[in-house]
Amino acid sequence: MNQVPGDEVPWWSQPLPTSTTPATSTPATSTPAMSTTPLASARPKLPILFMLALALVAGVLGGGVGYFAAQYSDDRVTSDVRGPFTDTSDGRALTTSTSTIERAPGSIAGIAARVLPSVVSISTESNAGSGTGSGFVIRSDGYILTNNHVVADAANSTGSITVQFNGGKSISAEIVGRDATYDLAVIKVNLTNLKSLVLGDSDKVVVGDSVIAIGSPLGLTGTVTTGVVSAKDRPVSAGGRFDSQNSFINAIQTDAAINPGNSGGPLVDATGAVIGINSAIASMSSSRGQSGSIGLGFAIPINQAKRTAEQLIATGKSSHPILGVSLDLQFAGPGARISTLPGAVVTGGPASEAGLLSGDLILSLDGRNVANAEELIVAIRSHAPGDKVKISYVRAKKTIEVTVTLVAAPAN
């Protein structure tokens, strides 16, 4: 698909002819190229050997955790010794110890205990097959937030959606609204008095913050993993095979283990507040199928997700901010160059009103350097229609700064 004058070149479109620039990563020359993989997964059928391996790992971990607790317990752990007991086989006395652990509300266990009741596993059935993903309750009257690619198959064919809560209760769900641009969807179950999660402020997240990812990787419900925020503002893509587009995400990067099936689950901070929605993982482009976690997971910032969810609940649709230009995806950077095709700057649009012209090279938005067209797109999409942004650009070797008021994209 060639550029369509009058809007940003959609990231899901093909670049200008002969372009081979990847939209999601800049691989190091010493390693294979990497791409991002959406995390909804086909429902797994665990082979016997895999189940045995899981059992073995669980046994090994159990011993390790016991040793860790014994060696690193604090003054909130109390212990008493019961016994002796007699082993009737040889008469030797056995001693057993029981511990009462007072887990602080801010501990990983304490946070998980509060969050898990609001996290759900989502199963879909459609003509395309079955799949699983995750989601979480955002309103007590049954509204659940997840990724669009988790439910897209069921929405675009004769399909069904089933939600399973952490306690095991299952119930059917309906789609309230979907937004493929941001890879978000809201579904609803016919239940009330649900426990909703607290939504945090993703703008306040900093690199190094501790985080917890919760979801249903590989269909294993209620899985909790931990890590830190590795980076912010990563332009990555995610999306489903039935959508005409993927989604550029201005993502939070984390090293918490995230795998297929985690899509739509919450990424929470050290207070238990949701700061992101787990959506994609990095994988080697040469690998076949979906790979597991390699310590590079990506989440949609909750501030963006909250705006979109509120719109979907209110109207079933959401709006997206645009600059009103077409970008040249063949341009290697640094910066994002406005296309020289006719109509690349929409007459009367935000960029036009601010004086931008075809061929201008945009270097930054609100002080954030722009390496390429994809970074500019995600930077714009992190805002809302009506927001004013400062754009720095170069024309004829002269750097110019202007203020632009973003507008909503025309409805499809």
Short mmCIF file of C-alpha atoms in Angstrom, two decimals:
data_model
loop_
_atom_site.label_atom_id
_atom_site.label_comp_id
_atom_site.label_asym_id
_atom_site.label_seq_id
_atom_site.Cartn_x
_atom_site.Cartn_y
_atom_site.Cartn_z
CA MET A 1 0.00 0.00 0.00
CA ASN A 2 1.44 3.38 -0.98
CA GLN A 3 1.24 6.51 1.08
CA VAL A 4 -2.15 8.14 1.36
CA PRO A 5 -1.74 11.89 1.37
CA GLY A 6 -3.45 13.80 4.12
CA ASP A 7 -2.57 11.83 7.26
CA GLU A 8 0.34 10.13 8.93
CA VAL A 9 1.46 7.15 6.93
CA PRO A 10 -0.24 4.41 8.94
CA TRP A 11 2.40 2.26 10.52
CA TRP A 12 0.50 -0.80 9.29
CA SER A 13 0.87 0.32 5.67
CA GLN A 14 3.76 -0.72 3.49
CA PRO A 15 6.48 1.94 3.31
CA LEU A 16 7.10 3.77 0.09
CA PRO A 17 8.17 1.36 -2.67
CA THR A 18 11.36 -0.65 -2.06
CA SER A 19 11.50 0.26 1.64
CA THR A 20 12.68 -2.55 3.91
CA THR A 21 12.92 -0.60 7.15
CA PRO A 22 11.56 -2.62 10.11
CA ALA A 23 8.95 -0.76 12.11
CA THR A 24 9.62 -2.22 15.51
CA SER A 25 13.32 -2.43 16.27
CA THR A 26 16.82 -1.47 15.30
CA PRO A 27 18.82 -4.69 15.70
CA ALA A 28 22.50 -4.70 16.57
CA THR A 29 24.61 -5.88 13.70
CA SER A 30 26.06 -8.70 15.77
CA THR A 31 22.71 -10.31 16.56
CA PRO A 32 19.75 -11.54 14.50
CA ALA A 33 16.96 -9.08 13.84
CA MET A 34 14.28 -8.88 16.52
CA SER A 35 10.58 -8.25 16.26
CA THR A 36 7.72 -8.04 18.70
CA THR A 37 5.12 -10.74 19.13
CA PRO A 38 1.56 -10.23 20.39
CA LEU A 39 0.95 -12.33 23.45
CA ALA A 40 -2.43 -13.92 22.90
CA SER A 41 -1.84 -17.59 22.29
CA ALA A 42 -3.55 -20.56 20.79
CA ARG A 43 -4.87 -22.70 23.60
CA PRO A 44 -1.96 -24.96 24.54
CA LYS A 45 -2.10 -28.73 24.72
CA LEU A 46 0.73 -29.51 27.11
CA PRO A 47 2.54 -32.74 26.15
CA ILE A 48 3.22 -35.31 28.84
CA LEU A 49 6.95 -34.58 28.84
CA PHE A 50 6.28 -30.87 29.32
CA MET A 51 3.93 -31.58 32.22
CA LEU A 52 6.57 -33.82 33.78
CA ALA A 53 9.16 -31.09 33.31
CA LEU A 54 6.86 -28.61 35.02
CA ALA A 55 6.42 -30.98 37.93
CA LEU A 56 10.17 -31.44 38.24
CA VAL A 57 10.83 -27.72 38.13
CA ALA A 58 8.13 -27.14 40.72
CA GLY A 59 9.82 -29.65 43.00
CA VAL A 60 13.22 -28.04 42.59
CA LEU A 61 11.81 -24.56 43.11
CA GLY A 62 9.95 -25.70 46.19
CA GLY A 63 13.19 -26.76 47.82
CA GLY A 64 14.91 -23.56 46.76
CA VAL A 65 12.13 -21.35 48.10
CA GLY A 66 12.17 -23.22 51.38
CA TYR A 67 15.91 -22.66 51.71
CA PHE A 68 15.55 -18.97 50.81
CA ALA A 69 12.83 -18.49 53.42
CA ALA A 70 14.91 -20.20 56.08
CA GLN A 71 18.05 -18.22 55.32
CA TYR A 72 16.51 -14.81 54.77
CA SER A 73 13.49 -14.67 57.07
CA ASP A 74 12.95 -11.47 59.01
CA ASP A 75 11.51 -10.76 62.42
CA ARG A 76 7.98 -11.13 61.07
CA VAL A 77 8.53 -14.85 60.59
CA THR A 78 7.91 -16.95 63.68
CA SER A 79 8.57 -20.64 64.03
CA ASP A 80 7.75 -23.40 66.43
CA VAL A 81 9.05 -26.93 66.46
CA ARG A 82 6.71 -29.85 66.79
CA GLY A 83 7.83 -33.32 67.61
CA PRO A 84 9.65 -35.48 67.98
CA PHE A 85 7.81 -37.88 65.74
CA THR A 86 8.81 -41.48 65.30
CA ASP A 87 9.54 -43.06 61.95
CA THR A 88 8.05 -46.49 62.48
CA SER A 89 10.43 -48.06 59.96
CA ASP A 90 13.58 -47.70 62.06
CA GLY A 91 12.52 -45.92 65.24
CA ARG A 92 14.48 -42.73 64.60
CA ALA A 93 12.84 -39.49 65.75
CA LEU A 94 11.84 -36.94 63.09
CA THR A 95 11.42 -33.24 63.79
CA THR A 96 9.15 -30.96 61.80
CA SER A 97 9.00 -27.17 61.84
CA THR A 98 6.03 -24.93 61.11
CA SER A 99 6.38 -21.23 60.34
CA THR A 100 3.84 -18.46 60.53
CA ILE A 101 4.75 -15.78 58.00
CA GLU A 102 3.22 -12.34 58.28
CA ARG A 103 3.43 -11.04 54.71
CA ALA A 104 3.45 -7.28 54.51
CA PRO A 105 0.81 -5.69 52.23
CA GLY A 106 3.62 -4.23 50.12
CA SER A 107 5.40 -7.52 49.60
CA ILE A 108 5.12 -9.37 46.30
CA ALA A 109 2.88 -11.92 47.97
CA GLY A 110 0.74 -9.19 49.51
CA ILE A 111 0.32 -7.35 46.21
CA ALA A 112 -0.44 -10.56 44.32
CA ALA A 113 -3.11 -11.49 46.87
CA ARG A 114 -4.85 -8.15 46.29
CA VAL A 115 -4.53 -8.10 42.51
CA LEU A 116 -5.21 -11.72 41.51
CA PRO A 117 -8.99 -11.67 42.23
CA SER A 118 -9.36 -8.94 39.59
CA VAL A 119 -7.28 -10.63 36.87
CA VAL A 120 -9.04 -12.95 34.43
CA SER A 121 -8.16 -15.50 31.80
CA ILE A 122 -9.89 -14.91 28.45
CA SER A 123 -10.66 -17.79 26.08
CA THR A 124 -11.96 -17.28 22.56
CA GLU A 125 -13.55 -19.68 20.10
CA SER A 126 -14.03 -18.78 16.45
CA ASN A 127 -13.80 -20.13 12.94
CA ALA A 128 -10.09 -19.38 13.16
CA GLY A 129 -9.67 -21.68 16.16
CA SER A 130 -9.26 -21.10 19.87
CA GLY A 131 -7.00 -18.78 21.80
CA THR A 132 -6.25 -17.51 25.27
CA GLY A 133 -5.24 -14.20 26.77
CA SER A 134 -5.64 -12.16 29.91
CA GLY A 135 -7.53 -9.13 31.15
CA PHE A 136 -8.48 -7.31 34.34
CA VAL A 137 -11.54 -5.72 35.91
CA ILE A 138 -11.66 -1.93 35.60
CA ARG A 139 -15.22 -1.39 36.86
CA SER A 140 -17.18 -3.29 39.47
CA ASP A 141 -20.18 -3.61 37.14
CA GLY A 142 -18.44 -6.08 34.84
CA TYR A 143 -16.14 -4.09 32.53
CA ILE A 144 -12.83 -5.77 31.72
CA LEU A 145 -9.88 -4.28 29.83
CA THR A 146 -7.71 -6.39 27.54
CA ASN A 147 -5.83 -6.24 24.22
CA ASN A 148 -7.69 -6.00 20.95
CA HIS A 149 -5.68 -8.88 19.50
CA VAL A 150 -6.91 -11.15 22.32
CA VAL A 151 -10.55 -10.87 21.19
CA ALA A 152 -10.20 -9.85 17.53
CA ASP A 153 -10.71 -13.36 16.15
CA ALA A 154 -13.99 -13.75 18.01
CA ALA A 155 -15.14 -10.28 16.94
CA ASN A 156 -14.45 -10.76 13.25
CA SER A 157 -16.14 -14.12 12.90
CA THR A 158 -18.86 -16.14 14.54
CA GLY A 159 -17.10 -16.57 17.84
CA SER A 160 -17.48 -16.56 21.58
CA ILE A 161 -15.56 -15.18 24.54
CA THR A 162 -15.35 -16.81 27.96
CA VAL A 163 -13.86 -15.18 31.03
CA GLN A 164 -12.48 -17.22 33.91
CA PHE A 165 -11.85 -15.56 37.26
CA ASN A 166 -9.02 -16.50 39.56
CA GLY A 167 -11.37 -18.47 41.80
CA GLY A 168 -12.38 -20.68 38.87
CA LYS A 169 -15.75 -19.12 37.99
CA SER A 170 -16.34 -18.91 34.21
CA ILE A 171 -18.85 -16.71 32.41
CA SER A 172 -19.44 -15.56 28.84
CA ALA A 173 -18.49 -12.03 27.82
CA GLU A 174 -19.45 -9.56 25.11
CA ILE A 175 -17.32 -6.99 23.33
CA VAL A 176 -18.13 -3.39 24.28
CA GLY A 177 -15.65 -1.79 21.91
CA ARG A 178 -12.28 -2.35 20.22
CA ASP A 179 -9.49 -0.09 19.08
CA ALA A 180 -6.95 -1.72 16.78
CA THR A 181 -4.86 1.45 16.63
CA TYR A 182 -4.00 1.21 20.31
CA ASP A 183 -4.50 -2.58 20.53
CA LEU A 184 -7.11 -2.20 23.27
CA ALA A 185 -10.54 -3.69 23.86
CA VAL A 186 -13.19 -3.58 26.56
CA ILE A 187 -15.40 -6.60 27.20
CA LYS A 188 -18.22 -7.02 29.70
CA VAL A 189 -19.56 -9.83 31.84
CA ASN A 190 -23.00 -9.87 33.44
CA LEU A 191 -21.75 -9.62 37.02
CA THR A 192 -21.78 -6.90 39.66
CA ASN A 193 -19.82 -6.13 42.81
CA LEU A 194 -16.57 -7.18 41.18
CA LYS A 195 -13.28 -5.97 42.61
CA SER A 196 -11.67 -3.55 40.18
CA LEU A 197 -7.98 -2.72 40.08
CA VAL A 198 -6.59 0.70 40.94
CA LEU A 199 -5.18 2.46 37.88
CA GLY A 200 -1.85 4.19 38.47
CA ASP A 201 -0.08 7.01 36.63
CA SER A 202 2.25 5.71 33.92
CA ASP A 203 3.70 9.18 33.39
CA LYS A 204 5.34 8.91 36.82
CA VAL A 205 7.02 5.57 36.11
CA VAL A 206 10.81 5.66 36.01
CA VAL A 207 13.38 3.16 34.81
CA GLY A 208 14.28 0.80 37.63
CA ASP A 209 10.85 0.76 39.28
CA SER A 210 9.81 -2.68 40.50
CA VAL A 211 6.89 -4.23 38.64
CA ILE A 212 4.75 -7.36 38.74
CA ALA A 213 3.15 -8.98 35.67
CA ILE A 214 0.06 -11.11 36.18
CA GLY A 215 -1.82 -13.16 33.60
CA SER A 216 -2.30 -16.54 31.94
CA PRO A 217 0.86 -17.37 29.98
CA LEU A 218 0.38 -20.57 27.97
CA GLY A 219 -3.04 -20.86 29.61
CA LEU A 220 -1.52 -21.13 33.10
CA THR A 221 -3.95 -18.87 34.96
CA GLY A 222 -2.93 -16.65 37.84
CA THR A 223 0.77 -16.60 36.98
CA VAL A 224 2.81 -13.92 38.78
CA THR A 225 6.26 -12.77 37.62
CA THR A 226 8.42 -9.88 38.76
CA GLY A 227 10.99 -7.52 37.33
CA VAL A 228 11.74 -3.85 36.80
CA VAL A 229 10.94 -1.17 34.27
CA SER A 230 13.80 -1.56 31.80
CA ALA A 231 12.99 1.42 29.57
CA LYS A 232 10.20 3.81 28.60
CA ASP A 233 8.81 5.13 25.33
CA ARG A 234 9.74 2.11 23.23
CA PRO A 235 7.99 2.17 19.83
CA VAL A 236 6.85 -1.42 19.31
CA SER A 237 3.99 -3.08 17.46
CA ALA A 238 1.42 -5.70 18.31
CA GLY A 239 -1.75 -6.91 16.65
CA GLY A 240 -3.79 -9.82 15.46
CA ARG A 241 -3.94 -11.57 12.12
CA PHE A 242 -7.54 -10.50 11.47
CA ASP A 243 -6.83 -6.81 11.79
CA SER A 244 -5.82 -4.70 8.84
CA GLN A 245 -3.23 -3.09 11.05
CA ASN A 246 -0.86 -3.66 13.87
CA SER A 247 -0.61 -1.15 16.69
CA PHE A 248 2.28 1.13 17.40
CA ILE A 249 2.66 1.27 21.16
CA ASN A 250 4.59 3.90 23.10
CA ALA A 251 5.54 1.07 25.40
CA ILE A 252 6.91 0.48 28.86
CA GLN A 253 9.66 -2.13 28.62
CA THR A 254 10.13 -4.68 31.40
CA ASP A 255 12.27 -7.70 32.16
CA ALA A 256 9.45 -9.41 34.08
CA ALA A 257 8.84 -12.77 32.40
CA ILE A 258 6.02 -12.32 29.87
CA ASN A 259 4.91 -15.04 27.47
CA PRO A 260 2.14 -15.79 24.95
CA GLY A 261 -1.14 -15.70 26.86
CA ASN A 262 -0.06 -12.74 29.04
CA SER A 263 -1.66 -10.31 26.56
CA GLY A 264 -4.12 -7.99 28.24
CA GLY A 265 -2.96 -8.73 31.77
CA PRO A 266 -1.87 -5.96 34.13
CA LEU A 267 1.63 -4.73 34.84
CA VAL A 268 1.43 -3.31 38.36
CA ASP A 269 3.80 -1.21 40.43
CA ALA A 270 5.02 -1.67 43.99
CA THR A 271 1.70 -0.38 45.35
CA GLY A 272 -0.40 -2.76 43.26
CA ALA A 273 -1.64 -0.03 40.91
CA VAL A 274 -1.81 -0.84 37.19
CA ILE A 275 0.78 1.06 35.17
CA GLY A 276 0.54 -0.90 31.92
CA ILE A 277 -1.14 -3.64 29.91
CA ASN A 278 1.17 -6.46 28.86
CA SER A 279 0.98 -6.66 25.08
CA ALA A 280 4.09 -7.89 23.28
CA ILE A 281 7.45 -9.55 23.67
CA ALA A 282 10.62 -9.22 21.64
CA SER A 283 11.57 -12.30 19.64
CA MET A 284 14.18 -13.20 17.07
CA SER A 285 12.70 -12.71 13.61
CA SER A 286 14.39 -15.87 12.41
CA SER A 287 12.56 -18.04 14.93
CA ARG A 288 9.45 -19.96 14.00
CA GLY A 289 6.22 -19.25 15.80
CA GLN A 290 5.99 -17.45 19.12
CA SER A 291 9.02 -17.58 21.35
CA GLY A 292 9.08 -17.44 25.11
CA SER A 293 10.29 -14.63 27.31
CA ILE A 294 13.81 -13.37 26.67
CA GLY A 295 13.53 -10.57 29.19
CA LEU A 296 12.07 -8.03 26.78
CA GLY A 297 8.37 -7.48 27.38
CA PHE A 298 6.30 -4.44 26.46
CA ALA A 299 3.20 -2.90 28.00
CA ILE A 300 0.79 -0.18 26.88
CA PRO A 301 0.99 2.72 29.37
CA ILE A 302 -2.15 2.80 31.49
CA ASN A 303 -2.75 6.53 31.00
CA GLN A 304 -3.34 5.92 27.29
CA ALA A 305 -5.36 2.79 27.98
CA LYS A 306 -7.58 4.58 30.48
CA ARG A 307 -8.52 7.31 27.98
CA THR A 308 -9.31 4.75 25.32
CA ALA A 309 -11.27 2.49 27.69
CA GLU A 310 -13.43 5.37 28.87
CA GLN A 311 -14.28 6.26 25.27
CA LEU A 312 -15.04 2.64 24.34
CA ILE A 313 -17.36 2.25 27.33
CA ALA A 314 -19.16 5.52 26.57
CA THR A 315 -19.56 5.18 22.79
CA GLY A 316 -18.04 1.90 21.61
CA LYS A 317 -15.42 3.89 19.69
CA SER A 318 -12.33 5.94 20.47
CA SER A 319 -10.50 8.87 18.91
CA HIS A 320 -6.87 9.24 17.90
CA PRO A 321 -4.77 12.40 17.60
CA ILE A 322 -3.13 13.23 14.28
CA LEU A 323 -0.67 15.79 13.02
CA GLY A 324 -2.12 15.89 9.52
CA VAL A 325 0.88 14.81 7.46
CA SER A 326 2.14 11.82 5.51
CA LEU A 327 5.60 10.62 6.50
CA ASP A 328 8.34 9.20 4.30
CA LEU A 329 9.02 5.74 5.74
CA GLN A 330 11.97 5.27 3.39
CA PHE A 331 13.88 8.01 5.16
CA ALA A 332 16.42 6.35 7.46
CA GLY A 333 16.70 9.25 9.89
CA PRO A 334 17.62 10.68 12.20
CA GLY A 335 14.29 12.42 12.37
CA ALA A 336 10.97 11.95 10.60
CA ARG A 337 10.66 13.54 7.18
CA ILE A 338 7.35 14.74 5.80
CA SER A 339 6.72 13.14 2.43
CA THR A 340 7.20 15.11 -0.75
CA LEU A 341 4.19 13.47 -2.38
CA PRO A 342 1.36 15.81 -3.39
CA GLY A 343 -1.00 16.47 -0.50
CA ALA A 344 1.43 15.22 2.14
CA VAL A 345 0.45 18.14 4.38
CA VAL A 346 -3.32 18.35 4.84
CA THR A 347 -4.61 21.81 3.99
CA GLY A 348 -6.14 23.32 7.11
CA GLY A 349 -4.78 20.52 9.30
CA PRO A 350 -2.66 20.97 12.44
CA ALA A 351 0.70 20.84 10.65
CA SER A 352 -0.47 23.12 7.86
CA GLU A 353 -1.81 25.68 10.34
CA ALA A 354 1.57 25.65 12.12
CA GLY A 355 3.44 26.29 8.86
CA LEU A 356 4.99 22.86 8.21
CA LEU A 357 5.66 21.94 4.57
CA SER A 358 6.45 18.86 2.51
CA GLY A 359 10.06 17.79 2.99
CA ASP A 360 10.44 19.32 6.46
CA LEU A 361 12.49 17.14 8.81
CA ILE A 362 10.91 16.77 12.27
CA LEU A 363 13.55 16.29 14.97
CA SER A 364 11.61 16.34 18.24
CA LEU A 365 8.19 16.54 19.84
CA ASP A 366 7.88 18.18 23.26
CA GLY A 367 11.63 17.90 23.70
CA ARG A 368 11.67 14.17 22.95
CA ASN A 369 14.08 13.40 20.12
CA VAL A 370 12.55 11.56 17.18
CA ALA A 371 14.79 8.95 15.56
CA ASN A 372 12.40 7.93 12.77
CA ALA A 373 8.82 8.07 11.54
CA GLU A 374 7.67 5.31 13.89
CA GLU A 375 8.90 7.19 16.95
CA LEU A 376 7.04 10.30 15.85
CA ILE A 377 3.82 8.34 15.37
CA VAL A 378 3.93 6.77 18.84
CA ALA A 379 4.87 10.10 20.39
CA ILE A 380 1.80 11.70 18.81
CA ARG A 381 -0.42 8.79 19.82
CA SER A 382 0.63 9.16 23.44
CA HIS A 383 -1.36 12.40 23.42
CA ALA A 384 -5.06 13.16 23.06
CA PRO A 385 -6.90 15.23 20.46
CA GLY A 386 -6.75 18.87 21.51
CA ASP A 387 -3.32 18.60 23.12
CA LYS A 388 -0.77 21.26 22.20
CA VAL A 389 2.71 19.96 21.39
CA LYS A 390 5.98 21.66 20.51
CA ILE A 391 7.61 20.42 17.33
CA SER A 392 11.18 21.17 16.29
CA TYR A 393 11.99 20.73 12.61
CA VAL A 394 14.63 21.61 10.03
CA ARG A 395 14.04 23.37 6.72
CA ALA A 396 16.87 24.58 4.51
CA LYS A 397 19.39 23.90 7.31
CA LYS A 398 17.45 26.14 9.69
CA THR A 399 15.90 24.73 12.88
CA ILE A 400 12.40 26.00 13.63
CA GLU A 401 10.14 25.34 16.64
CA VAL A 402 6.36 25.64 16.48
CA THR A 403 3.38 24.76 18.65
CA VAL A 404 0.82 22.46 17.06
CA THR A 405 -2.67 21.59 18.31
CA LEU A 406 -3.45 17.95 17.53
CA VAL A 407 -6.89 17.04 16.21
CA ALA A 408 -8.89 13.83 16.13
CA ALA A 409 -8.50 11.56 13.14
CA PRO A 410 -11.57 11.37 10.89
CA ALA A 411 -13.89 8.49 11.75
CA ASN A 412 -13.47 5.40 9.58
#
